[in-house]
CSV table of C-alpha atoms in Angstrom, one decimal:
chain,number,residue,atom,x,y,z
E,204,MET,CA,43.2,-0.8,-31.0
E,205,THR,CA,44.2,-2.1,-27.6
E,206,SER,CA,47.5,-1.6,-26.0
E,207,VAL,CA,48.3,-3.8,-23.0
E,208,ILE,CA,50.9,-3.4,-20.3
E,209,GLY,CA,50.7,-6.2,-17.7
E,210,ASP,CA,47.1,-6.5,-16.6
E,211,SER,CA,46.3,-3.0,-17.6
E,212,ALA,CA,45.0,-1.9,-21.0
E,213,GLN,CA,44.0,1.1,-23.1
E,214,HIS,CA,41.6,0.9,-25.9
E,215,LYS,CA,40.5,3.6,-28.4
E,216,LEU,CA,37.1,3.6,-30.0
E,217,ASP,CA,36.1,5.7,-33.0
E,218,ALA,CA,33.6,8.3,-31.9
E,219,GLU,CA,33.4,10.4,-35.0
E,220,GLY,CA,30.0,11.9,-35.7
E,221,ILE,CA,28.5,11.5,-32.3
E,222,ASP,CA,26.5,14.1,-30.4
E,223,PRO,CA,29.1,14.7,-27.6
E,224,LEU,CA,26.6,16.0,-25.0
E,225,LEU,CA,24.1,13.2,-25.7
E,226,PHE,CA,26.9,10.7,-25.3
E,227,THR,CA,28.6,12.0,-22.2
E,228,GLY,CA,25.5,13.3,-20.5
E,229,VAL,CA,25.1,16.5,-18.4
E,230,ASN,CA,28.2,17.0,-16.3
E,231,ASP,CA,29.6,13.7,-17.8
E,232,SER,CA,26.9,11.8,-15.9
E,233,ASN,CA,26.8,9.0,-18.5
E,234,LEU,CA,30.6,8.5,-18.4
E,235,HIS,CA,30.6,8.5,-14.6
E,236,ARG,CA,28.0,5.8,-14.6
E,237,ILE,CA,29.9,3.6,-17.0
E,238,SER,CA,33.2,4.1,-15.2
E,239,SER,CA,31.5,3.1,-11.9
E,240,LEU,CA,29.9,0.0,-13.4
E,241,PHE,CA,32.9,-1.4,-15.2
E,242,LYS,CA,35.7,0.1,-13.1
E,243,VAL,CA,37.3,1.8,-16.1
E,244,GLN,CA,38.5,5.4,-16.9
E,245,LEU,CA,36.9,7.1,-19.9
E,246,ALA,CA,38.1,10.2,-21.8
E,247,LEU,CA,36.5,11.6,-24.9
E,248,ARG,CA,39.3,13.2,-26.9
E,249,GLY,CA,38.2,14.7,-30.2
E,250,ASP,CA,36.8,11.9,-32.3
E,251,GLN,CA,38.2,9.1,-30.1
E,252,LEU,CA,37.0,7.6,-26.8
E,253,VAL,CA,39.8,6.3,-24.7
E,254,ILE,CA,39.0,3.4,-22.3
E,255,SER,CA,41.6,2.6,-19.6
E,256,GLY,CA,41.7,0.1,-16.8
E,257,LYS,CA,42.3,-3.6,-16.2
E,258,LEU,CA,42.3,-5.6,-19.4
E,259,SER,CA,39.2,-7.7,-18.4
E,260,ALA,CA,37.2,-4.6,-17.4
E,261,VAL,CA,38.1,-2.8,-20.6
E,262,GLU,CA,37.0,-5.8,-22.7
E,263,ASP,CA,33.7,-6.0,-20.8
E,264,ALA,CA,33.0,-2.3,-21.3
E,265,ILE,CA,33.8,-2.1,-25.1
E,266,PRO,CA,30.5,-3.7,-26.5
E,267,LEU,CA,28.3,-1.4,-24.4
E,268,LEU,CA,30.3,1.7,-25.3
E,269,GLU,CA,30.2,0.7,-29.0
E,270,HIS,CA,26.4,0.5,-28.8
E,271,LEU,CA,26.1,3.9,-27.0
E,272,ILE,CA,28.4,5.5,-29.6
E,273,GLU,CA,26.1,4.2,-32.3
E,274,LEU,CA,23.0,5.6,-30.5
E,275,ALA,CA,24.8,9.0,-30.1
E,276,ARG,CA,25.5,9.0,-33.9
E,277,LEU,CA,21.8,8.4,-34.6
E,278,ARG,CA,20.8,11.1,-32.1
E,279,LYS,CA,18.9,8.4,-30.1
E,280,SER,CA,18.7,9.7,-26.5
E,281,PHE,CA,19.6,7.7,-23.5
E,282,THR,CA,20.4,8.7,-19.9
E,283,ALA,CA,22.6,7.5,-17.0
E,284,GLY,CA,19.6,5.6,-15.7
E,285,ASP,CA,19.5,3.5,-18.9
E,286,ILE,CA,23.1,2.4,-18.7
E,287,PRO,CA,22.8,-0.2,-15.9
E,288,ARG,CA,19.9,-1.9,-17.7
E,289,LEU,CA,21.8,-2.0,-21.0
E,290,ALA,CA,24.7,-3.4,-19.1
E,291,GLU,CA,22.5,-6.1,-17.6
E,292,ASP,CA,21.3,-6.9,-21.1
E,293,LEU,CA,24.9,-7.3,-22.2
E,294,LEU,CA,25.7,-9.5,-19.3
E,295,ALA,CA,22.6,-11.7,-19.8
E,296,ASN,CA,22.7,-12.1,-23.6
E,297,GLY,CA,26.3,-11.4,-24.6
E,298,VAL,CA,25.1,-8.6,-26.8
E,299,VAL,CA,23.2,-5.3,-26.3
E,300,SER,CA,19.7,-5.7,-27.7
E,301,GLN,CA,19.1,-3.3,-30.5
E,302,ASP,CA,15.5,-2.7,-29.3
E,303,SER,CA,16.6,-1.9,-25.7
E,304,VAL,CA,16.6,1.9,-26.4
E,305,MET,CA,16.4,2.4,-30.2
E,306,ASN,CA,13.0,0.9,-31.0
E,307,GLU,CA,11.1,1.6,-27.8
E,308,ARG,CA,7.7,3.2,-27.7
E,309,ARG,CA,7.8,6.8,-26.5
E,310,ILE,CA,5.0,9.1,-25.2
E,311,ALA,CA,5.4,12.8,-25.9
E,312,LEU,CA,3.3,15.0,-23.6
E,313,PRO,CA,3.0,18.5,-25.1
E,314,GLY,CA,1.5,20.0,-22.0
E,315,SER,CA,4.6,19.3,-19.9
E,316,GLY,CA,7.2,19.0,-22.7
E,317,LYS,CA,8.1,15.5,-21.3
E,318,ILE,CA,9.0,12.5,-23.3
E,319,ILE,CA,8.2,9.3,-21.4
E,320,ARG,CA,9.8,6.1,-22.5
E,321,PRO,CA,10.1,2.6,-21.2
E,322,LYS,CA,13.2,1.9,-19.2
E,323,SER,CA,13.2,-1.9,-19.5
E,324,ARG,CA,11.9,-4.7,-21.8
E,325,GLY,CA,9.1,-5.4,-19.4
E,326,GLN,CA,8.0,-1.8,-19.5
E,327,GLU,CA,8.2,-1.7,-23.3
E,328,LYS,CA,6.0,-4.8,-23.4
E,329,TYR,CA,3.6,-3.2,-21.0
E,330,LEU,CA,3.2,-0.1,-23.1
E,331,GLU,CA,2.8,-2.1,-26.3
E,332,ALA,CA,0.0,-4.1,-24.5
E,333,ILE,CA,-1.8,-0.8,-23.6
E,334,LEU,CA,-1.5,0.4,-27.2
E,335,ASN,CA,-3.0,-2.8,-28.6
E,336,SER,CA,-5.4,-4.2,-26.1
E,337,ASP,CA,-8.7,-3.0,-24.6
E,338,VAL,CA,-8.0,-4.4,-21.2
E,339,VAL,CA,-4.5,-4.7,-19.8
E,340,VAL,CA,-3.6,-6.1,-16.4
E,341,GLY,CA,-0.1,-5.0,-15.2
E,342,ILE,CA,1.2,-7.1,-12.3
E,343,GLY,CA,4.5,-6.4,-10.6
E,344,PRO,CA,6.3,-5.1,-7.5
E,345,ALA,CA,6.7,-1.4,-6.4
E,346,GLY,CA,8.8,0.8,-8.5
E,347,THR,CA,8.2,-0.9,-11.9
E,348,GLY,CA,6.3,2.0,-13.4
E,349,LYS,CA,2.9,0.3,-13.5
E,350,THR,CA,0.9,3.3,-12.5
E,351,TYR,CA,3.1,6.0,-14.0
E,352,LEU,CA,3.1,4.5,-17.5
E,353,ALA,CA,-0.6,3.8,-17.4
E,354,VAL,CA,-1.3,7.4,-16.4
E,355,ALA,CA,1.1,8.6,-19.2
E,356,SER,CA,-0.8,6.5,-21.7
E,357,ALA,CA,-4.1,7.9,-20.5
E,358,VAL,CA,-2.9,11.5,-20.8
E,359,ASP,CA,-1.5,10.7,-24.3
E,360,CYS,CA,-4.9,9.4,-25.4
E,361,LEU,CA,-6.7,12.4,-24.0
E,362,TYR,CA,-4.3,14.9,-25.8
E,363,LYS,CA,-4.9,12.9,-29.0
E,364,LYS,CA,-8.7,13.0,-28.5
E,365,ARG,CA,-8.9,9.2,-28.6
E,366,VAL,CA,-11.0,9.4,-25.4
E,367,GLU,CA,-13.1,12.2,-23.9
E,368,ARG,CA,-12.1,11.6,-20.2
E,369,ILE,CA,-9.7,9.9,-17.8
E,370,ILE,CA,-11.0,7.9,-14.9
E,371,LEU,CA,-8.6,6.9,-12.1
E,372,ALA,CA,-9.8,4.6,-9.4
E,373,ARG,CA,-8.3,3.0,-6.3
E,374,PRO,CA,-9.7,0.8,-3.5
E,375,ALA,CA,-9.8,2.8,-0.2
E,376,VAL,CA,-8.0,0.3,1.9
E,377,GLU,CA,-5.5,1.3,4.5
E,378,ALA,CA,-2.0,-0.1,4.1
E,379,GLY,CA,-1.5,-2.1,7.3
E,380,GLU,CA,-2.4,0.7,9.7
E,381,SER,CA,-5.5,2.4,11.0
E,382,LEU,CA,-5.7,6.0,10.0
E,383,GLY,CA,-8.6,6.7,12.3
E,384,PHE,CA,-10.9,9.6,11.8
E,385,LEU,CA,-10.0,12.0,8.9
E,386,PRO,CA,-11.4,15.5,9.1
E,387,GLY,CA,-13.1,17.3,6.2
E,388,ASP,CA,-15.7,16.5,3.6
E,389,LEU,CA,-15.9,13.2,1.7
E,390,GLN,CA,-13.3,14.3,-0.9
E,391,ASP,CA,-10.9,15.2,1.9
E,392,LYS,CA,-11.3,11.8,3.5
E,393,VAL,CA,-10.5,9.8,0.3
E,394,ASP,CA,-7.8,12.1,-1.1
E,395,PRO,CA,-5.0,10.5,0.9
E,396,TYR,CA,-5.7,7.2,-0.8
E,397,LEU,CA,-5.7,8.8,-4.2
E,398,ARG,CA,-2.6,11.1,-3.8
E,399,PRO,CA,-0.3,8.9,-5.9
E,400,LEU,CA,-2.6,9.3,-8.9
E,401,TYR,CA,-2.6,13.1,-8.4
E,402,ASP,CA,1.2,13.0,-8.2
E,403,ALA,CA,1.5,11.1,-11.5
E,404,LEU,CA,-0.9,13.5,-13.2
E,405,GLU,CA,0.8,16.6,-12.0
E,406,ASP,CA,4.1,15.3,-13.2
E,407,MET,CA,2.7,15.1,-16.8
E,408,MET,CA,0.4,18.1,-17.0
E,409,PRO,CA,0.6,21.7,-15.8
E,410,SER,CA,-1.0,21.8,-12.3
E,411,GLU,CA,-3.5,24.4,-13.5
E,412,ARG,CA,-4.6,22.2,-16.3
E,413,VAL,CA,-5.0,19.3,-14.0
E,414,ARG,CA,-7.1,21.4,-11.6
E,415,ARG,CA,-9.3,22.6,-14.5
E,416,ALA,CA,-9.7,19.1,-16.0
E,417,ILE,CA,-10.8,17.8,-12.6
E,418,GLN,CA,-13.3,20.6,-12.2
E,419,ASP,CA,-14.7,20.0,-15.6
E,420,ARG,CA,-14.9,16.2,-15.0
E,421,VAL,CA,-12.5,15.5,-17.9
E,422,ILE,CA,-10.4,13.8,-15.3
E,423,GLU,CA,-12.0,12.0,-12.4
E,424,ILE,CA,-10.1,10.5,-9.5
E,425,ALA,CA,-12.3,8.4,-7.2
E,426,PRO,CA,-12.4,5.4,-4.9
E,427,LEU,CA,-13.4,2.2,-6.5
E,428,ALA,CA,-16.7,2.1,-4.7
E,429,TYR,CA,-17.8,5.1,-6.7
E,430,MET,CA,-17.8,3.0,-9.9
E,431,ARG,CA,-20.9,1.0,-9.0
E,432,GLY,CA,-23.9,1.5,-11.3
E,433,ARG,CA,-22.0,3.4,-13.9
E,434,THR,CA,-21.2,2.8,-17.6
E,435,LEU,CA,-17.7,4.1,-18.5
E,436,SER,CA,-17.8,5.1,-22.2
E,437,ASP,CA,-15.3,7.1,-24.2
E,438,ALA,CA,-12.9,6.9,-21.3
E,439,PHE,CA,-9.4,5.7,-20.4
E,440,VAL,CA,-10.0,3.9,-17.0
E,441,ILE,CA,-7.2,2.9,-14.6
E,442,LEU,CA,-7.8,0.8,-11.6
E,443,ASP,CA,-4.7,1.2,-9.4
E,444,GLU,CA,-3.6,-1.0,-6.4
E,445,ALA,CA,-6.0,-3.6,-7.7
E,446,GLN,CA,-4.7,-6.2,-5.3
E,447,ASN,CA,-6.8,-4.5,-2.6
E,448,SER,CA,-10.0,-4.9,-4.5
E,449,THR,CA,-12.3,-7.7,-3.5
E,450,LYS,CA,-13.5,-10.3,-6.0
E,451,ALA,CA,-17.0,-8.7,-6.0
E,452,GLN,CA,-15.5,-5.2,-6.6
E,453,MET,CA,-13.3,-6.4,-9.4
E,454,LYS,CA,-16.3,-8.0,-11.2
E,455,MET,CA,-18.3,-4.8,-10.7
E,456,PHE,CA,-15.4,-2.7,-12.1
E,457,LEU,CA,-14.8,-4.9,-15.2
E,458,THR,CA,-18.5,-4.8,-16.1
E,459,ARG,CA,-18.5,-1.0,-16.2
E,460,LEU,CA,-16.6,-1.0,-19.5
E,461,GLY,CA,-18.5,0.9,-22.1
E,462,LEU,CA,-18.0,1.7,-25.8
E,463,ASN,CA,-14.7,3.2,-26.9
E,464,SER,CA,-13.1,2.7,-23.5
E,465,GLN,CA,-9.9,1.2,-22.4
E,466,VAL,CA,-9.0,-0.3,-19.1
E,467,VAL,CA,-5.7,-0.7,-17.3
E,468,ILE,CA,-5.5,-2.6,-14.0
E,469,THR,CA,-2.4,-2.4,-12.0
E,470,GLY,CA,-1.4,-4.3,-8.8
E,471,ASP,CA,1.2,-5.9,-6.7
E,472,LYS,CA,0.3,-9.4,-5.4
E,473,THR,CA,2.9,-9.0,-2.6
E,474,GLN,CA,1.2,-6.0,-1.0
E,475,ILE,CA,-2.4,-7.1,-0.4
E,476,ASP,CA,-3.9,-5.2,2.6
E,477,LEU,CA,-7.2,-7.0,2.7
E,478,SER,CA,-7.9,-8.9,5.9
E,479,ASN,CA,-8.5,-12.0,3.9
E,480,LYS,CA,-5.9,-12.1,1.1
E,481,ASP,CA,-7.8,-14.9,-0.7
E,482,GLN,CA,-10.5,-12.4,-1.5
E,483,SER,CA,-8.2,-10.3,-3.7
E,484,GLY,CA,-9.9,-9.6,-7.1
E,485,LEU,CA,-6.5,-9.3,-8.7
E,486,ILE,CA,-5.5,-12.8,-7.8
E,487,GLN,CA,-8.8,-14.2,-9.2
E,488,ILE,CA,-8.7,-12.4,-12.6
E,489,GLU,CA,-5.3,-14.0,-13.3
E,490,SER,CA,-7.1,-17.3,-14.0
E,491,VAL,CA,-10.6,-16.0,-14.9
E,492,LEU,CA,-9.6,-13.6,-17.7
E,493,ARG,CA,-6.4,-15.2,-19.0
E,494,ASP,CA,-7.9,-16.8,-22.1
E,495,ILE,CA,-10.2,-13.9,-23.1
E,496,GLU,CA,-9.2,-12.3,-26.4
E,497,GLY,CA,-8.6,-8.6,-26.1
E,498,ILE,CA,-7.3,-8.9,-22.5
E,499,GLU,CA,-3.6,-9.0,-21.9
E,500,MET,CA,-1.7,-9.9,-18.8
E,501,VAL,CA,1.8,-8.3,-18.4
E,502,TYR,CA,4.1,-9.3,-15.6
E,503,LEU,CA,6.9,-7.0,-14.4
E,504,ASP,CA,9.6,-8.0,-12.0
E,505,GLU,CA,12.6,-6.6,-10.1
E,506,ALA,CA,14.5,-6.2,-13.4
E,507,ASP,CA,11.9,-3.5,-14.3
E,508,VAL,CA,12.3,-1.4,-11.1
E,509,ILE,CA,13.2,2.2,-11.9
E,510,ARG,CA,13.4,3.7,-8.5
E,511,HIS,CA,16.5,3.8,-6.3
E,512,ARG,CA,18.9,0.9,-7.0
E,513,LEU,CA,18.3,-0.4,-3.5
E,514,VAL,CA,14.6,-1.0,-4.2
E,515,LYS,CA,15.5,-3.9,-6.5
E,516,ASP,CA,17.6,-5.5,-3.8
E,517,ILE,CA,14.9,-4.9,-1.2
E,518,ILE,CA,12.3,-6.6,-3.4
E,519,GLY,CA,14.6,-9.5,-4.0
E,520,ALA,CA,15.3,-9.9,-0.3
E,521,TYR,CA,11.6,-10.0,0.5
E,522,GLU,CA,10.9,-12.5,-2.3
E,523,LYS,CA,13.5,-14.9,-0.7
E,524,ILE,CA,11.7,-14.7,2.6
E,525,ASP,CA,8.3,-15.3,1.0
E,526,SER,CA,9.6,-18.3,-1.0
E,527,LYS,CA,11.1,-19.7,2.2
E,528,VAL,CA,7.7,-19.3,4.0
E,529,GLU,CA,5.8,-21.0,1.1
E,530,THR,CA,8.3,-23.9,1.1
E,531,GLU,CA,7.9,-24.4,4.8
E,532,LYS,CA,4.1,-24.4,4.5
E,533,SER,CA,4.2,-27.0,1.8
């Protein structure tokens, strides 16, 4: 029921049977996010949700709130971070997609107690590809969860004993600056390049278990060059930052695949640090591997960015510059 006075309105939605904490979020974080997005005021009063504000804003907010109420009734979890993406889905399609949150694939990691789930359609497609294909190439900008979701999938496979080990590799290429001489032994010298992989692992497994798994070679984190001459069997293998691998390195890496192994390759074509960008192995495999059965290419974009909200705008701004440069060249 909607009551209207001038250009202001108040609408009441039936919220009977919801999980109140799940719906409102900790410290009402979900309600605050919705209020900020739609410029409305929300109040949960018993079994009713009261929406107040300008008539147009109230009408825009109602479909999303009805969907979130249904999720809360079904005890389907969502967070304040999900709400802008669901709102974008509503704006783009006129309805909130039922699979945006409810049918997503989730990864439960018993070691950390975490449940990792895709935050966008692109991420959901990416996880489904990892589940169903032996080789997956995930291409997209920073912040789209390419590495994080790949590592989560690898840890999940290890816990479920689908593989015997995890191998994480990165090209040791400096990102536009010379780091000079690094002290220490060989491992100390390459660790700065591999730190993002350690960070992802330590977010999903207790740090002591990560340390023990590395010592026991159940988890191996190494520069791409270390893969030469090996056969990687019974392993979940991730090649991260693949845009910085050369064509020769990429061919070498792909031919390491052994029995009962899975490979995920991640990269961002806009952040190639090779002196000759045309030598990027990631660029080449887009065309070389596209038609091979069992290999799937998944493209993520700024809609899949899950970092700070400004990251999406920053990526968009740089894409405009790159498009302008390409247009001028042609």
